[in-house]
Coordinates of N, CA, C and O in Angstrom, one line a residue:
M14 N 0.8 -1.2 0.0 CA 0.0 0.0 0.0 C 0.9 1.2 0.0 O 2.0 1.3 0.5
S15 N 0.3 2.3 -0.6 CA 1.0 3.6 -0.7 C 0.0 4.6 -0.2 O -1.1 4.6 -0.6
E16 N 0.5 5.6 0.6 CA -0.3 6.7 1.1 C 0.4 8.0 0.8 O 1.6 8.1 1.2
T17 N -0.2 8.8 0.0 CA 0.4 10.1 -0.4 C -0.6 11.2 -0.1 O -1.8 11.1 -0.3
T18 N 0.0 12.3 0.4 CA -0.8 13.5 0.7 C -0.5 14.6 -0.3 O 0.7 14.9 -0.5
Y19 N -1.6 15.2 -0.8 CA -1.5 16.2 -1.8 C -2.1 17.5 -1.2 O -2.9 17.4 -0.3
T20 N -1.8 18.6 -1.8 CA -2.5 19.9 -1.5 C -3.2 20.3 -2.7 O -2.7 20.4 -3.8
V21 N -4.5 20.6 -2.5 CA -5.4 21.0 -3.6 C -6.0 22.4 -3.2 O -6.5 22.5 -2.1
T22 N -6.0 23.3 -4.1 CA -6.6 24.6 -3.9 C -7.9 24.7 -4.6 O -8.2 24.0 -5.5
G23 N -8.8 25.6 -4.1 CA -10.1 25.8 -4.7 C -11.3 25.1 -4.0 O -12.4 25.4 -4.4
M24 N -11.0 24.3 -3.0 CA -12.1 23.6 -2.3 C -12.6 24.5 -1.2 O -11.9 25.1 -0.5
T25 N -14.0 24.6 -1.2 CA -14.6 25.4 -0.2 C -15.7 24.7 0.6 O -16.2 25.3 1.6
C26 N -16.1 23.5 0.2 CA -17.3 22.9 0.9 C -17.3 21.4 0.7 O -16.4 20.8 0.1
G27 N -18.3 20.8 1.3 CA -18.4 19.3 1.2 C -18.6 18.8 -0.2 O -18.2 17.8 -0.6
H28 N -19.3 19.6 -1.0 CA -19.5 19.3 -2.4 C -18.1 19.2 -3.1 O -17.9 18.3 -3.9
C29 N -17.3 20.1 -2.8 CA -15.9 20.1 -3.4 C -15.2 18.8 -3.0 O -14.6 18.1 -3.9
A30 N -15.3 18.4 -1.7 CA -14.6 17.2 -1.2 C -15.2 16.0 -1.9 O -14.5 15.1 -2.3
D31 N -16.5 16.0 -2.1 CA -17.2 14.8 -2.8 C -16.7 14.7 -4.2 O -16.4 13.6 -4.7
A32 N -16.6 15.8 -4.9 CA -16.1 15.8 -6.3 C -14.7 15.3 -6.5 O -14.4 14.5 -7.3
I33 N -13.8 15.8 -5.6 CA -12.4 15.4 -5.6 C -12.4 13.9 -5.2 O -11.7 13.1 -5.9
T34 N -13.1 13.5 -4.2 CA -13.1 12.0 -3.8 C -13.5 11.1 -4.9 O -12.9 10.1 -5.2
K35 N -14.6 11.5 -5.6 CA -15.1 10.7 -6.7 C -14.1 10.5 -7.8 O -13.8 9.4 -8.3
E36 N -13.5 11.6 -8.3 CA -12.6 11.5 -9.4 C -11.3 10.8 -9.0 O -10.8 9.9 -9.8
L37 N -10.8 11.0 -7.8 CA -9.6 10.3 -7.4 C -9.9 8.8 -7.2 O -9.0 7.9 -7.5
S38 N -11.1 8.5 -6.7 CA -11.4 7.1 -6.4 C -11.5 6.3 -7.7 O -11.4 5.1 -7.7
D39 N -11.8 7.0 -8.8 CA -11.8 6.3 -10.1 C -10.5 5.9 -10.7 O -10.4 5.1 -11.7
L40 N -9.4 6.4 -10.1 CA -8.1 6.0 -10.6 C -7.8 4.6 -10.2 O -8.1 4.1 -9.1
P41 N -7.2 3.8 -11.1 CA -6.9 2.4 -10.9 C -6.0 2.3 -9.6 O -5.0 3.0 -9.4
G42 N -6.4 1.4 -8.7 CA -5.6 1.0 -7.6 C -5.9 1.9 -6.3 O -5.4 1.6 -5.2
V43 N -6.8 2.9 -6.5 CA -7.1 3.8 -5.3 C -8.0 3.0 -4.4 O -9.1 2.5 -4.8
R44 N -7.7 3.0 -3.1 CA -8.5 2.3 -2.1 C -9.3 3.2 -1.2 O -10.3 2.9 -0.7
K45 N -8.7 4.4 -1.0 CA -9.3 5.3 0.0 C -8.8 6.8 -0.3 O -7.7 7.0 -0.7
V46 N -9.7 7.7 -0.2 CA -9.4 9.1 -0.4 C -10.0 9.9 0.8 O -11.2 9.8 1.2
D47 N -9.1 10.6 1.5 CA -9.6 11.5 2.6 C -9.3 12.9 2.3 O -8.2 13.3 1.9
V48 N -10.3 13.8 2.4 CA -10.2 15.2 2.0 C -10.5 16.0 3.2 O -11.5 15.9 3.9
D49 N -9.6 17.0 3.5 CA -9.8 18.0 4.5 C -9.9 19.3 3.8 O -8.9 19.9 3.4
V50 N -11.1 19.8 3.7 CA -11.4 21.0 3.0 C -10.6 22.2 3.6 O -10.0 23.0 2.8
P51 N -10.7 22.5 4.9 CA -10.0 23.7 5.4 C -8.5 23.8 5.1 O -8.0 24.9 4.8
S52 N -7.8 22.7 5.2 CA -6.4 22.7 4.9 C -6.0 22.5 3.5 O -4.9 22.7 3.1
G53 N -7.0 21.9 2.7 CA -6.7 21.6 1.3 C -5.9 20.3 1.1 O -5.5 20.0 0.0
R54 N -5.8 19.6 2.2 CA -5.0 18.3 2.1 C -5.9 17.1 1.7 O -7.0 17.0 2.1
V55 N -5.4 16.4 0.7 CA -6.1 15.2 0.2 C -5.1 14.0 0.3 O -4.0 14.1 -0.2
T56 N -5.5 13.0 1.1 CA -4.6 11.9 1.3 C -5.2 10.7 0.5 O -6.4 10.4 0.7
V57 N -4.4 10.1 -0.3 CA -4.9 9.0 -1.2 C -4.1 7.7 -0.8 O -2.9 7.7 -0.7
T58 N -4.8 6.7 -0.5 CA -4.3 5.4 -0.2 C -4.5 4.5 -1.5 O -5.7 4.4 -1.9
S59 N -3.5 3.9 -2.0 CA -3.6 3.2 -3.2 C -2.7 1.9 -3.1 O -1.8 1.8 -2.3
D60 N -2.9 1.0 -4.1 CA -2.1 -0.2 -4.1 C -0.6 0.0 -4.3 O 0.2 -0.6 -3.8
S61 N -0.4 1.0 -5.2 CA 1.0 1.4 -5.5 C 1.0 2.9 -5.7 O 0.0 3.5 -5.9
P62 N 2.2 3.6 -5.7 CA 2.3 5.0 -5.9 C 1.6 5.4 -7.2 O 1.7 4.7 -8.2
L63 N 0.9 6.5 -7.2 CA 0.2 7.1 -8.4 C 1.1 8.1 -9.1 O 1.9 8.8 -8.4
A64 N 1.0 8.2 -10.4 CA 1.7 9.2 -11.2 C 1.0 10.5 -10.8 O -0.2 10.7 -10.9
T65 N 1.9 11.5 -10.5 CA 1.4 12.8 -10.1 C 0.5 13.4 -11.2 O -0.5 14.1 -10.9
E66 N 0.8 13.2 -12.5 CA 0.0 13.7 -13.6 C -1.3 13.1 -13.6 O -2.3 13.8 -14.0
D67 N -1.5 11.9 -13.3 CA -2.8 11.2 -13.2 C -3.6 11.9 -12.1 O -4.8 12.1 -12.3
V68 N -3.0 12.1 -10.9 CA -3.7 12.8 -9.8 C -4.1 14.2 -10.2 O -5.2 14.6 -10.0
R69 N -3.2 14.9 -10.9 CA -3.5 16.3 -11.3 C -4.7 16.3 -12.3 O -5.6 17.1 -12.2
A70 N -4.7 15.4 -13.2 CA -5.8 15.3 -14.2 C -7.1 15.0 -13.5 O -8.1 15.6 -13.9
A71 N -7.1 14.1 -12.5 CA -8.3 13.8 -11.8 C -8.8 15.0 -11.0 O -10.0 15.3 -11.0
V72 N -7.9 15.8 -10.4 CA -8.3 17.0 -9.7 C -8.9 18.0 -10.6 O -9.9 18.6 -10.3
V73 N -8.3 18.2 -11.7 CA -8.8 19.2 -12.7 C -10.2 18.7 -13.2 O -11.1 19.5 -13.4
E74 N -10.3 17.4 -13.5 CA -11.6 16.9 -14.0 C -12.7 17.1 -12.9 O -13.9 17.3 -13.3
A75 N -12.4 17.1 -11.7 CA -13.4 17.3 -10.6 C -14.0 18.7 -10.6 O -15.1 18.9 -10.1
G76 N -13.3 19.7 -11.1 CA -13.8 21.0 -11.1 C -12.7 22.0 -11.2 O -11.6 21.7 -11.7
E77 N -13.0 23.2 -10.7 CA -12.0 24.3 -10.7 C -11.0 24.2 -9.5 O -11.0 25.1 -8.7
Y78 N -10.3 23.1 -9.5 CA -9.4 22.9 -8.4 C -8.0 22.7 -9.0 O -7.9 22.4 -10.2
E79 N -7.0 22.9 -8.2 CA -5.6 22.7 -8.7 C -4.8 22.0 -7.7 O -4.8 22.2 -6.5
L80 N -4.0 21.0 -8.2 CA -3.0 20.3 -7.4 C -1.8 21.2 -7.3 O -1.2 21.5 -8.4
V81 N -1.4 21.6 -6.1 CA -0.3 22.5 -6.0 C 1.0 21.9 -5.4 O 2.0 22.4 -5.5
A82 N 0.8 20.7 -4.7 CA 2.0 20.1 -4.1 C 1.7 18.7 -3.9 O 0.6 18.2 -3.8
S83 N 2.8 17.9 -3.8 CA 2.6 16.5 -3.4 C 3.6 16.1 -2.4 O 4.5 16.7 -2.1

């Protein structure tokens, strides 16, 4: 298992967290997604490390959010 924490900007509410969770959960191998809206931290647990560009694409697909750090 791999656990990585990312920082995502643009999240303001539970709907934002739900959108991010849904898109990241669709990535192959993702087992769990934890989103903390106030801090912008998103922790992803997956079978193996994810490519940052795949995570970035999922975050963008979720809405007007941006992956700023990993």
